[in-house]
PDB file of C-alpha atoms in Angstrom:
ATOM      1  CA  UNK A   1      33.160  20.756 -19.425  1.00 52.00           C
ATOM      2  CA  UNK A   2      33.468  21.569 -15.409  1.00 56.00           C
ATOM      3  CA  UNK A   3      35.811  24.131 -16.426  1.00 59.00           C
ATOM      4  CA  UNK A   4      34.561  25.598 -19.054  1.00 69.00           C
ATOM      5  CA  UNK A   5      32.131  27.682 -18.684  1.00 77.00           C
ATOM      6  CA  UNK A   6      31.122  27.957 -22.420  1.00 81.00           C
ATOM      7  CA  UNK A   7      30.354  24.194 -22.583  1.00 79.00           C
ATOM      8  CA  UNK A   8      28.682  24.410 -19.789  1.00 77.00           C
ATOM      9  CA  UNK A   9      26.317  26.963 -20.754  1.00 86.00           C
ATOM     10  CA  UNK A  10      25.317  24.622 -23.768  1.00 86.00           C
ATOM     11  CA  UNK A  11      24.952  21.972 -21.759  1.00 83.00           C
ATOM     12  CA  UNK A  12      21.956  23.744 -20.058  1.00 87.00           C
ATOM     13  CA  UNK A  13      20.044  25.289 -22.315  1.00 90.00           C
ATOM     14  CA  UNK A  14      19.733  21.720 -23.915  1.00 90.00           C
ATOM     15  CA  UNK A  15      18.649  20.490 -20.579  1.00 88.00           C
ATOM     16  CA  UNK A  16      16.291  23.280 -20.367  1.00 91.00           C
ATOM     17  CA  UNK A  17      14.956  23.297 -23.557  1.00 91.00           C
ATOM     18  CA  UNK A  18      14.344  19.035 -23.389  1.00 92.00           C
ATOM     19  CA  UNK A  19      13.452  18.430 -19.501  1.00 92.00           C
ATOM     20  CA  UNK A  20      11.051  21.585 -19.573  1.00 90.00           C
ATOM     21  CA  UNK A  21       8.234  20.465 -16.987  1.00 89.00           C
ATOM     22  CA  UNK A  22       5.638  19.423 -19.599  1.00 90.00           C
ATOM     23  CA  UNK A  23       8.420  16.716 -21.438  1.00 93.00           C
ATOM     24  CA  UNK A  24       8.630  12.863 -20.793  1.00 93.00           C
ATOM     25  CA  UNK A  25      11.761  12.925 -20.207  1.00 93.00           C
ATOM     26  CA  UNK A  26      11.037  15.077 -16.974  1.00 92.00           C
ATOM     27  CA  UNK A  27       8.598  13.041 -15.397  1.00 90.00           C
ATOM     28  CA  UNK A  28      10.857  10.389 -16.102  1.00 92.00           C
ATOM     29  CA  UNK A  29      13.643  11.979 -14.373  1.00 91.00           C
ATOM     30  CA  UNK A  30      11.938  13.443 -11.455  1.00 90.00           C
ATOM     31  CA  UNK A  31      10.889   8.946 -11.109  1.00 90.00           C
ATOM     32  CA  UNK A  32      15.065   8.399 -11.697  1.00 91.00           C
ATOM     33  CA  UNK A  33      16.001  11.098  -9.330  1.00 90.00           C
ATOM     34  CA  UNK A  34      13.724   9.980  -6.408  1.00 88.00           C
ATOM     35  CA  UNK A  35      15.250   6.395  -6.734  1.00 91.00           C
ATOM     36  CA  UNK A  36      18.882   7.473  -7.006  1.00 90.00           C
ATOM     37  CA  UNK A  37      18.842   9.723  -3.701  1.00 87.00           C
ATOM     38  CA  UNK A  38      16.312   8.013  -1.695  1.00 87.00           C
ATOM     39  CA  UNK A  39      18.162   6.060   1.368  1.00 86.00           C
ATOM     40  CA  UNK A  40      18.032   4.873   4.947  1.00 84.00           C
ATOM     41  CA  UNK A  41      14.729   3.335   4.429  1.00 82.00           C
ATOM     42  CA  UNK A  42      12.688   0.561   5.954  1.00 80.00           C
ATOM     43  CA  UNK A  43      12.783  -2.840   4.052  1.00 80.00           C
ATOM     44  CA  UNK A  44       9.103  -2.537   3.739  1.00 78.00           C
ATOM     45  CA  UNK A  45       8.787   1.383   1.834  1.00 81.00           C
ATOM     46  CA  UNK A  46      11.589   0.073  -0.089  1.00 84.00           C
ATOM     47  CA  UNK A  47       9.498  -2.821  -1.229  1.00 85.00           C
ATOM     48  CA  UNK A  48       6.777  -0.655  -1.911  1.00 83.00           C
ATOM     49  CA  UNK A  49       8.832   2.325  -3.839  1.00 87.00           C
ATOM     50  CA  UNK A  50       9.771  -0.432  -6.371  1.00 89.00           C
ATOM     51  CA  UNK A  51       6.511  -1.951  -6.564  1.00 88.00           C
ATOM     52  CA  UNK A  52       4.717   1.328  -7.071  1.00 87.00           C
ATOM     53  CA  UNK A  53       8.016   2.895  -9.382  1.00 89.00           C
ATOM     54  CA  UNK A  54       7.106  -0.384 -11.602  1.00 88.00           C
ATOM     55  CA  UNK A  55       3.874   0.529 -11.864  1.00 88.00           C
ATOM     56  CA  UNK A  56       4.323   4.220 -12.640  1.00 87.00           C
ATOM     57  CA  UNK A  57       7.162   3.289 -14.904  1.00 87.00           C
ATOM     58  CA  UNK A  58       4.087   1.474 -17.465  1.00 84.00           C
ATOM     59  CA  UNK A  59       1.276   3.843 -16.627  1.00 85.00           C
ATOM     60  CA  UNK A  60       2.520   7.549 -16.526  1.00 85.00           C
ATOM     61  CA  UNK A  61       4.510   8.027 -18.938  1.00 87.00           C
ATOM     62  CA  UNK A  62       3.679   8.327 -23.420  1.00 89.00           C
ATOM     63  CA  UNK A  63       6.454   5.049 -24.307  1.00 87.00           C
ATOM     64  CA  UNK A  64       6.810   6.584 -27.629  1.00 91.00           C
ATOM     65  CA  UNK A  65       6.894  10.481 -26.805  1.00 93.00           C
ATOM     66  CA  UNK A  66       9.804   9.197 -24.693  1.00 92.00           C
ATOM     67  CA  UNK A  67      11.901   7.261 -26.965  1.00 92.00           C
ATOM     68  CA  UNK A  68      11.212  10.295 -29.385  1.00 95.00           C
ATOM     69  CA  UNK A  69      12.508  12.702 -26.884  1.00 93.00           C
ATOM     70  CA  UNK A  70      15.717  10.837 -25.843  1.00 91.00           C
ATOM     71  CA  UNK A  71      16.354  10.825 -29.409  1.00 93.00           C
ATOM     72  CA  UNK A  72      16.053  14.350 -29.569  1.00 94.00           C
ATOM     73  CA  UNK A  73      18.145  14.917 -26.651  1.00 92.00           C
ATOM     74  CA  UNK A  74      21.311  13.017 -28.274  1.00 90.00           C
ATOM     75  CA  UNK A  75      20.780  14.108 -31.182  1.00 91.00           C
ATOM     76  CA  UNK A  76      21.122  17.530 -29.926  1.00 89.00           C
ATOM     77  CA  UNK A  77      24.366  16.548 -27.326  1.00 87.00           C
ATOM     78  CA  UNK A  78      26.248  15.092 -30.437  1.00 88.00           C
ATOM     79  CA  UNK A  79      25.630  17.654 -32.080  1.00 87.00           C
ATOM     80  CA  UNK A  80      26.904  20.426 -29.801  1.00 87.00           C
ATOM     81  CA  UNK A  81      29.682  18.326 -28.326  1.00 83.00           C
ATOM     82  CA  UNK A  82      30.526  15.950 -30.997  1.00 83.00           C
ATOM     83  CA  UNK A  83      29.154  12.091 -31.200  1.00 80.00           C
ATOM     84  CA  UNK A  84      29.782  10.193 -28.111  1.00 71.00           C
ATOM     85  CA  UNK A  85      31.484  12.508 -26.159  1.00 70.00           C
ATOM     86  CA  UNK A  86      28.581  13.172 -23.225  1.00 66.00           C
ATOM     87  CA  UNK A  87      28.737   8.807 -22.620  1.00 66.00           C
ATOM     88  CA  UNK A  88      32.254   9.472 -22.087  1.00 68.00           C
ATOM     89  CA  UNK A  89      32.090  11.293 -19.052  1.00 66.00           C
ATOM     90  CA  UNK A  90      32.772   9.925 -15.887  1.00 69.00           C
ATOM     91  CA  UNK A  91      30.413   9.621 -12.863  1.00 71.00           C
ATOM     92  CA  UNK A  92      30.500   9.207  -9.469  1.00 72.00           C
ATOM     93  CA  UNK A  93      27.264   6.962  -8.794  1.00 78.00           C
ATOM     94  CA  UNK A  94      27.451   5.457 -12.522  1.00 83.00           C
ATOM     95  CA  UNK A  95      26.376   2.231 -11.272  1.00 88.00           C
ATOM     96  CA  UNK A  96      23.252   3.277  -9.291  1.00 91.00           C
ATOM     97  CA  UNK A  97      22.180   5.484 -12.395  1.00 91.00           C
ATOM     98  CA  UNK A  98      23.214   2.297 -14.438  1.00 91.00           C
ATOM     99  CA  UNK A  99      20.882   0.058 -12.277  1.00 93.00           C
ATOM    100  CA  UNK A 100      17.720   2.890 -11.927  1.00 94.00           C
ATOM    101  CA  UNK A 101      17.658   3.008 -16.462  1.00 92.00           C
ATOM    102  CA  UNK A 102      17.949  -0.659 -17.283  1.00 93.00           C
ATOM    103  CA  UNK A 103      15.168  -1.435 -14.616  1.00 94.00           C
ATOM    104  CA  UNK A 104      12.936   1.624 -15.949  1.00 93.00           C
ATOM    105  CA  UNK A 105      13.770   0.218 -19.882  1.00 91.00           C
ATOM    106  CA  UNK A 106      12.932  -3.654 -18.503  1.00 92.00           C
ATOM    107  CA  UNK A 107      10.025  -2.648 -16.357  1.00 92.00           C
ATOM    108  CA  UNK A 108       8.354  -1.583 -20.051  1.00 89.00           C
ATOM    109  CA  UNK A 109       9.798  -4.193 -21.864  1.00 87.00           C
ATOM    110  CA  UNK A 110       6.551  -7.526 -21.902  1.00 82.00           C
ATOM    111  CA  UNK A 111       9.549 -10.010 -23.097  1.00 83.00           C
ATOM    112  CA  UNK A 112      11.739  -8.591 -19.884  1.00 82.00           C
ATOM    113  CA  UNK A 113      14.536 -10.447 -18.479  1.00 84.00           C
ATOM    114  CA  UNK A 114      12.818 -12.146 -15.140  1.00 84.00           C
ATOM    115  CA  UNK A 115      16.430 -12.532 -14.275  1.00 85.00           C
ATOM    116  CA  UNK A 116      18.081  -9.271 -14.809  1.00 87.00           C
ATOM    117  CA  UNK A 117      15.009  -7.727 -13.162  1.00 89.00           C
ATOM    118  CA  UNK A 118      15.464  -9.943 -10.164  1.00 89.00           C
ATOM    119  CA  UNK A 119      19.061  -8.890 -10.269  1.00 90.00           C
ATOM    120  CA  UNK A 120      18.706  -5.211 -10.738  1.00 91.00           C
ATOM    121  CA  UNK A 121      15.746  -5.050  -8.331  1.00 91.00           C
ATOM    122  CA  UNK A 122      17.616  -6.558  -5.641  1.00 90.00           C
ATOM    123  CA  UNK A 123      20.528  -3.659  -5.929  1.00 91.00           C
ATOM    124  CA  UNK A 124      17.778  -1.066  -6.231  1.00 93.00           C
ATOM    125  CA  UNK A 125      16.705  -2.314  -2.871  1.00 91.00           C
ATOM    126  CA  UNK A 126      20.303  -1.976  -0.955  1.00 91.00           C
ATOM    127  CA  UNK A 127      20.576   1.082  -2.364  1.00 91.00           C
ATOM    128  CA  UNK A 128      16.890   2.651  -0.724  1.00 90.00           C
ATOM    129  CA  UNK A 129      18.049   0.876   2.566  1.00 88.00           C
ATOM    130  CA  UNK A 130      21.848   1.472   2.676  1.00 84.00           C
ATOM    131  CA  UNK A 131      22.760   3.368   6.018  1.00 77.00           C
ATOM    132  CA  UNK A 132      25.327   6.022   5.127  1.00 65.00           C
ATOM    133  CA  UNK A 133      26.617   6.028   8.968  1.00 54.00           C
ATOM    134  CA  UNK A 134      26.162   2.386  11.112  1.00 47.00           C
ATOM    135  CA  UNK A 135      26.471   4.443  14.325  1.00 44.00           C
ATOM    136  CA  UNK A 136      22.951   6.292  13.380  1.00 41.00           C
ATOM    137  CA  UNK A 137      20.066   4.227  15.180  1.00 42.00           C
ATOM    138  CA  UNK A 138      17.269   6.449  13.921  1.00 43.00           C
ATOM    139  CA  UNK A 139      15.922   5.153  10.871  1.00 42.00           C
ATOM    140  CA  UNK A 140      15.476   8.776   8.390  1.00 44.00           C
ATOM    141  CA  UNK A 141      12.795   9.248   6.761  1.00 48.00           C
ATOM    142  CA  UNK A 142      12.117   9.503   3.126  1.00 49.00           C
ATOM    143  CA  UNK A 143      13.264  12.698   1.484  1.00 51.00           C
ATOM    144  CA  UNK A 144      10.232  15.070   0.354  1.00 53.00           C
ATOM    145  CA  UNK A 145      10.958  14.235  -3.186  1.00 55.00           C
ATOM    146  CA  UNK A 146      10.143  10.497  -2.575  1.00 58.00           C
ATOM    147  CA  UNK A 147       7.075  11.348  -0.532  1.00 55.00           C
ATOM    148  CA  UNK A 148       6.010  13.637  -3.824  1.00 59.00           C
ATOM    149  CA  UNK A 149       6.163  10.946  -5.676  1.00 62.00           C
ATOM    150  CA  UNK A 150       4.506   8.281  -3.851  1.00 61.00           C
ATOM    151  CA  UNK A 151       1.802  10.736  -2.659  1.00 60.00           C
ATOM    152  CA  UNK A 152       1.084  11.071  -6.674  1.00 63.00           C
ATOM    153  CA  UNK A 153       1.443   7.813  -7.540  1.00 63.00           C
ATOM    154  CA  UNK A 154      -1.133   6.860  -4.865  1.00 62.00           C
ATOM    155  CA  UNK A 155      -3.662   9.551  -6.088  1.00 61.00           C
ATOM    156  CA  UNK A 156      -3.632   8.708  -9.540  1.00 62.00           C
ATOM    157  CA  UNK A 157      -3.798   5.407  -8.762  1.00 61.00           C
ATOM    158  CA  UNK A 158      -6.841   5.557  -5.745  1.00 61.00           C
ATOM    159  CA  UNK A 159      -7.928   8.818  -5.417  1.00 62.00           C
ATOM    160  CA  UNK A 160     -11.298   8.124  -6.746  1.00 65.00           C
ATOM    161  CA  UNK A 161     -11.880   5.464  -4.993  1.00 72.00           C
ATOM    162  CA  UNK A 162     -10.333   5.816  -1.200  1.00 78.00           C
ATOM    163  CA  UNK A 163     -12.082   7.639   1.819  1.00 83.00           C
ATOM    164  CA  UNK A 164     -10.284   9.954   3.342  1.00 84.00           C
ATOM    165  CA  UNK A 165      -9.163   7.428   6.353  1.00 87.00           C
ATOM    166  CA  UNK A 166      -8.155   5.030   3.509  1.00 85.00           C
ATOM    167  CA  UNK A 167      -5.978   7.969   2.505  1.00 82.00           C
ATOM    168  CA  UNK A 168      -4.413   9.476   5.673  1.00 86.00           C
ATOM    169  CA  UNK A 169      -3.717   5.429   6.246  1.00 86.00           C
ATOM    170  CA  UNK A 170      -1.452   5.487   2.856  1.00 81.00           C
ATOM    171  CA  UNK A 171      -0.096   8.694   3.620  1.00 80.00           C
ATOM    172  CA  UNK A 172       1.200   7.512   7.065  1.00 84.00           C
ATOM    173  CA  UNK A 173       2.523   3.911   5.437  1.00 81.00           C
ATOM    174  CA  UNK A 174       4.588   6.088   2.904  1.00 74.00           C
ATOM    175  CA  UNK A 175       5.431   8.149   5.346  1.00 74.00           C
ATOM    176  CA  UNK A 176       6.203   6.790   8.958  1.00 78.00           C
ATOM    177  CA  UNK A 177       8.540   3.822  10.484  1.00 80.00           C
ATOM    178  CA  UNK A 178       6.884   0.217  10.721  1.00 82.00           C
ATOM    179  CA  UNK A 179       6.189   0.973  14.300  1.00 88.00           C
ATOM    180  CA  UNK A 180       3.888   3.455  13.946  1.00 89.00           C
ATOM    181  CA  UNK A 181       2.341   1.644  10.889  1.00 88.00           C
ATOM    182  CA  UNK A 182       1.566  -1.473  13.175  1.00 91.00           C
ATOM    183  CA  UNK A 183       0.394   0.949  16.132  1.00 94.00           C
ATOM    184  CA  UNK A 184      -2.340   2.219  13.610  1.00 94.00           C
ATOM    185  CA  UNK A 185      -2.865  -1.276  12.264  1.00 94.00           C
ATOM    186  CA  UNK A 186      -3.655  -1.792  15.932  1.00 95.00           C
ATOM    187  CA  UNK A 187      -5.804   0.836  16.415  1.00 94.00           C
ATOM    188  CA  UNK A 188      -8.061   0.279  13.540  1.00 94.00           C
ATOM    189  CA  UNK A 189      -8.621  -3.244  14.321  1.00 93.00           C
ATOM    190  CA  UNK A 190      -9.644  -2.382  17.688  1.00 93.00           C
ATOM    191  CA  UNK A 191     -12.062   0.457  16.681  1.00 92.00           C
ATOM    192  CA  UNK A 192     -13.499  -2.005  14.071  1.00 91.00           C
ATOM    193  CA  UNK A 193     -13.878  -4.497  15.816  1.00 91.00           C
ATOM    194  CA  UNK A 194     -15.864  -2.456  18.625  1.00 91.00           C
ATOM    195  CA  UNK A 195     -18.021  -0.613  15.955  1.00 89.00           C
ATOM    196  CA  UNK A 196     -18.775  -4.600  14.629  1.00 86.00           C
ATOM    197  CA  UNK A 197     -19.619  -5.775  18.027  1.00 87.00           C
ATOM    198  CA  UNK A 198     -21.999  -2.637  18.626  1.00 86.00           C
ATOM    199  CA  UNK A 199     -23.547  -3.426  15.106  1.00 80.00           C
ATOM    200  CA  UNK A 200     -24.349  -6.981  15.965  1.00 80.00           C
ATOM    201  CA  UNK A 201     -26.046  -6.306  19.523  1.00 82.00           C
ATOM    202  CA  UNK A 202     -28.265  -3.958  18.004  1.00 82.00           C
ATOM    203  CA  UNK A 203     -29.157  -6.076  14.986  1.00 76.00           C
ATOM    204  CA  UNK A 204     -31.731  -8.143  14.874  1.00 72.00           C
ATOM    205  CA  UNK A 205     -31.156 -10.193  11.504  1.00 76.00           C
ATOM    206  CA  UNK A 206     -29.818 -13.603  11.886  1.00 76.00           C
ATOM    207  CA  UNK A 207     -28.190 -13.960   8.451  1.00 79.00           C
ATOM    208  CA  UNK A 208     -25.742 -10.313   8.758  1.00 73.00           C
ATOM    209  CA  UNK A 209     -25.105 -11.209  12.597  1.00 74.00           C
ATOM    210  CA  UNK A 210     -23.917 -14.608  11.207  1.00 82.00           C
ATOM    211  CA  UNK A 211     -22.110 -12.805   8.029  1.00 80.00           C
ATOM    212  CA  UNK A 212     -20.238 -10.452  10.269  1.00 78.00           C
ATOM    213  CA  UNK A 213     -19.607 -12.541  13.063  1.00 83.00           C
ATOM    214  CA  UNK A 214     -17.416 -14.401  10.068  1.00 86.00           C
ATOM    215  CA  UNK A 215     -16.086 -10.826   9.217  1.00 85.00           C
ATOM    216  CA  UNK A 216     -15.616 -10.221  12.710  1.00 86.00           C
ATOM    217  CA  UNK A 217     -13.315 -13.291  12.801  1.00 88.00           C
ATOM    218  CA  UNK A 218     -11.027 -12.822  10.489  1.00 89.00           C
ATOM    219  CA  UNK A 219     -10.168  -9.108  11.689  1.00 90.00           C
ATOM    220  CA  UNK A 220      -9.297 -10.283  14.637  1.00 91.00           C
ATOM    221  CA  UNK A 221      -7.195 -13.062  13.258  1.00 91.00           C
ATOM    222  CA  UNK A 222      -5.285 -10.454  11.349  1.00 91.00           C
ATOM    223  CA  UNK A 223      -1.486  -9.845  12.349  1.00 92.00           C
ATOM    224  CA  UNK A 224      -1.166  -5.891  13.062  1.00 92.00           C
ATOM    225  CA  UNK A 225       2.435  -6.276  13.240  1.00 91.00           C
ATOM    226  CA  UNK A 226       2.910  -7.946   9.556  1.00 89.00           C
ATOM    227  CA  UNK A 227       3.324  -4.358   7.296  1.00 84.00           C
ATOM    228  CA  UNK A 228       3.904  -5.808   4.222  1.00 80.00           C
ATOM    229  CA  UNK A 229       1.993  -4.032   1.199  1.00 72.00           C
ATOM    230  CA  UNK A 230      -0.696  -6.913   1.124  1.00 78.00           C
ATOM    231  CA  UNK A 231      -1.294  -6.563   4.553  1.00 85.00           C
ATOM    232  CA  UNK A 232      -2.052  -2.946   4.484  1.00 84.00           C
ATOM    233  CA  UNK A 233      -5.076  -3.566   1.600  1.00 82.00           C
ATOM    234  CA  UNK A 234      -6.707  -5.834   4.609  1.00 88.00           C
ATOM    235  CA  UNK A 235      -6.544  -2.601   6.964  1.00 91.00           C
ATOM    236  CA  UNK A 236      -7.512  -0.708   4.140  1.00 88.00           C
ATOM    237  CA  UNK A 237     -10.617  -2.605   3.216  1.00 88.00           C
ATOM    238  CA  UNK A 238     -11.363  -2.475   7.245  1.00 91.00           C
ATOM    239  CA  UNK A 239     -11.366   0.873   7.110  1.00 90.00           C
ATOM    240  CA  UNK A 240     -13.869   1.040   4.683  1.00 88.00           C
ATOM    241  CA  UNK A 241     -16.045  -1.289   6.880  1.00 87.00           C
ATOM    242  CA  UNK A 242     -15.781   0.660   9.448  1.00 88.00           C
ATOM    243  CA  UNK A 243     -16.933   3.944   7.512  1.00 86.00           C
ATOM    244  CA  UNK A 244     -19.804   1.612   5.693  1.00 83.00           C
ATOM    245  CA  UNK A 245     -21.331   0.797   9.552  1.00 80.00           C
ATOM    246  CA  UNK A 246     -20.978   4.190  10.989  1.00 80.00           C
ATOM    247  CA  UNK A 247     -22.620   5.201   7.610  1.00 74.00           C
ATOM    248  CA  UNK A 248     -20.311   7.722   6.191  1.00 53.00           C
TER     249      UNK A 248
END
């Protein structure tokens, strides 16, 4: 088919006419591509892509408008190019792609295989982390396709329900080395915990000076440098204490 430029031309107008941008099957892909050419990321967004691709892989997408529509589109490849000849081709990342479509199809599945999820997960992970060059300190950053995504998943998901601050604070998890992600951790902690100690010298009720002294507590027991996804809904919820005392 690379050399034929006839067979090619069938080729896509059927991937035209089934991936057109209201279809399944392209949400689906645009999910499968982001996971296929996302690398060089932390261990943490990696965590969180596949936690989050889960997610989206159950809630955005019509399971039977799918199925139908992958039915469609073989039905229409063995009919151009004759049954069974597109699963003959050969590809370069095979395995990846391999990985990415049994996880999406197990992810759906409620009777799952806990351990060929494990096992897939655990190669999805290498492959969002692999370094394509050791020498290469800097750690790159998601592509902008990834960063789509998660920014959408995110909204869908919160966008009712987050302030702003709770927002920019996702956008710069998704977005930014853990580093910087424990610098802010940092930094709302501290401005918390000043706005709770300013709140509590000018209060003169007993019972919230007692309840936020325990509030009070456990922010400042909390580790800034821990990034995991948990973590980040503790800074999360303190950034909505903070907006709640300065009344916003």
């Amino acid at each position: 088919m690379e050399n034929n430029k006839a067979e090619a031309e069938k080729a896509i107008n059927i991937v035209k006419e089934n991936f057109n941008i209201t279809s399944q099957l392209y949400k689906e892909f645009k999910l499968f591509k982001a996971l296929a050419e996302t690398h060089e990321i932390s261990d943490n967004l990696a965590n969180l892509i596949i936690t989050e691709a889960k997610t989206a892989s159950n809630n955005m997408f019509d399971s039977y408008k799918l199925e139908k529509e992958k039915s469609k589109l073989i039905k229409d490849l063995n009919y151009t190019f004759g049954k069974g000849f597109i699963f003959e081709q050969k590809l370069s990342s095979y395995k990846i792609y391999a990985t990415i479509q049994t996880l999406l199809n197990e992810w759906r599945n409620n009777d799952n295989n806990f351990d060929k999820v494990t096992e897939y997960e655990i190669l999805l992970h290498e492959s969002l982390t692999r370094q394509k060059d050791k020498k290469i300190e800097k750690v790159c950053q998601p592509n902008n396709l990834t960063r789509s995504l998660m920014k959408e998943i995110f909204n869908k998901k919160y966008s009712k329900t987050l302030s702003e601050a709770q927002k920019q604070l996702i956008n710069l998890y998704t977005n930014e080395k853990d580093e910087v992600v424990s610098n802010e951790f940092k930094k709302i902690k501290r401005d918390c915990l000043a706005l709770v100690e300013k709140y509590m010298s000018s209060c003169g009720n007993k019972i919230l000076n007692n309840k936020y002294k325990i509030i009070s507590d456990k922010i400042e027991n909390l580790n800034e440098d821990n990034v995991s996804k948990e973590n980040l809904s503790k800074f999360l919820l303190i950034e909505k204490l903070s907006s709640e005392i300065l009344g916003e």
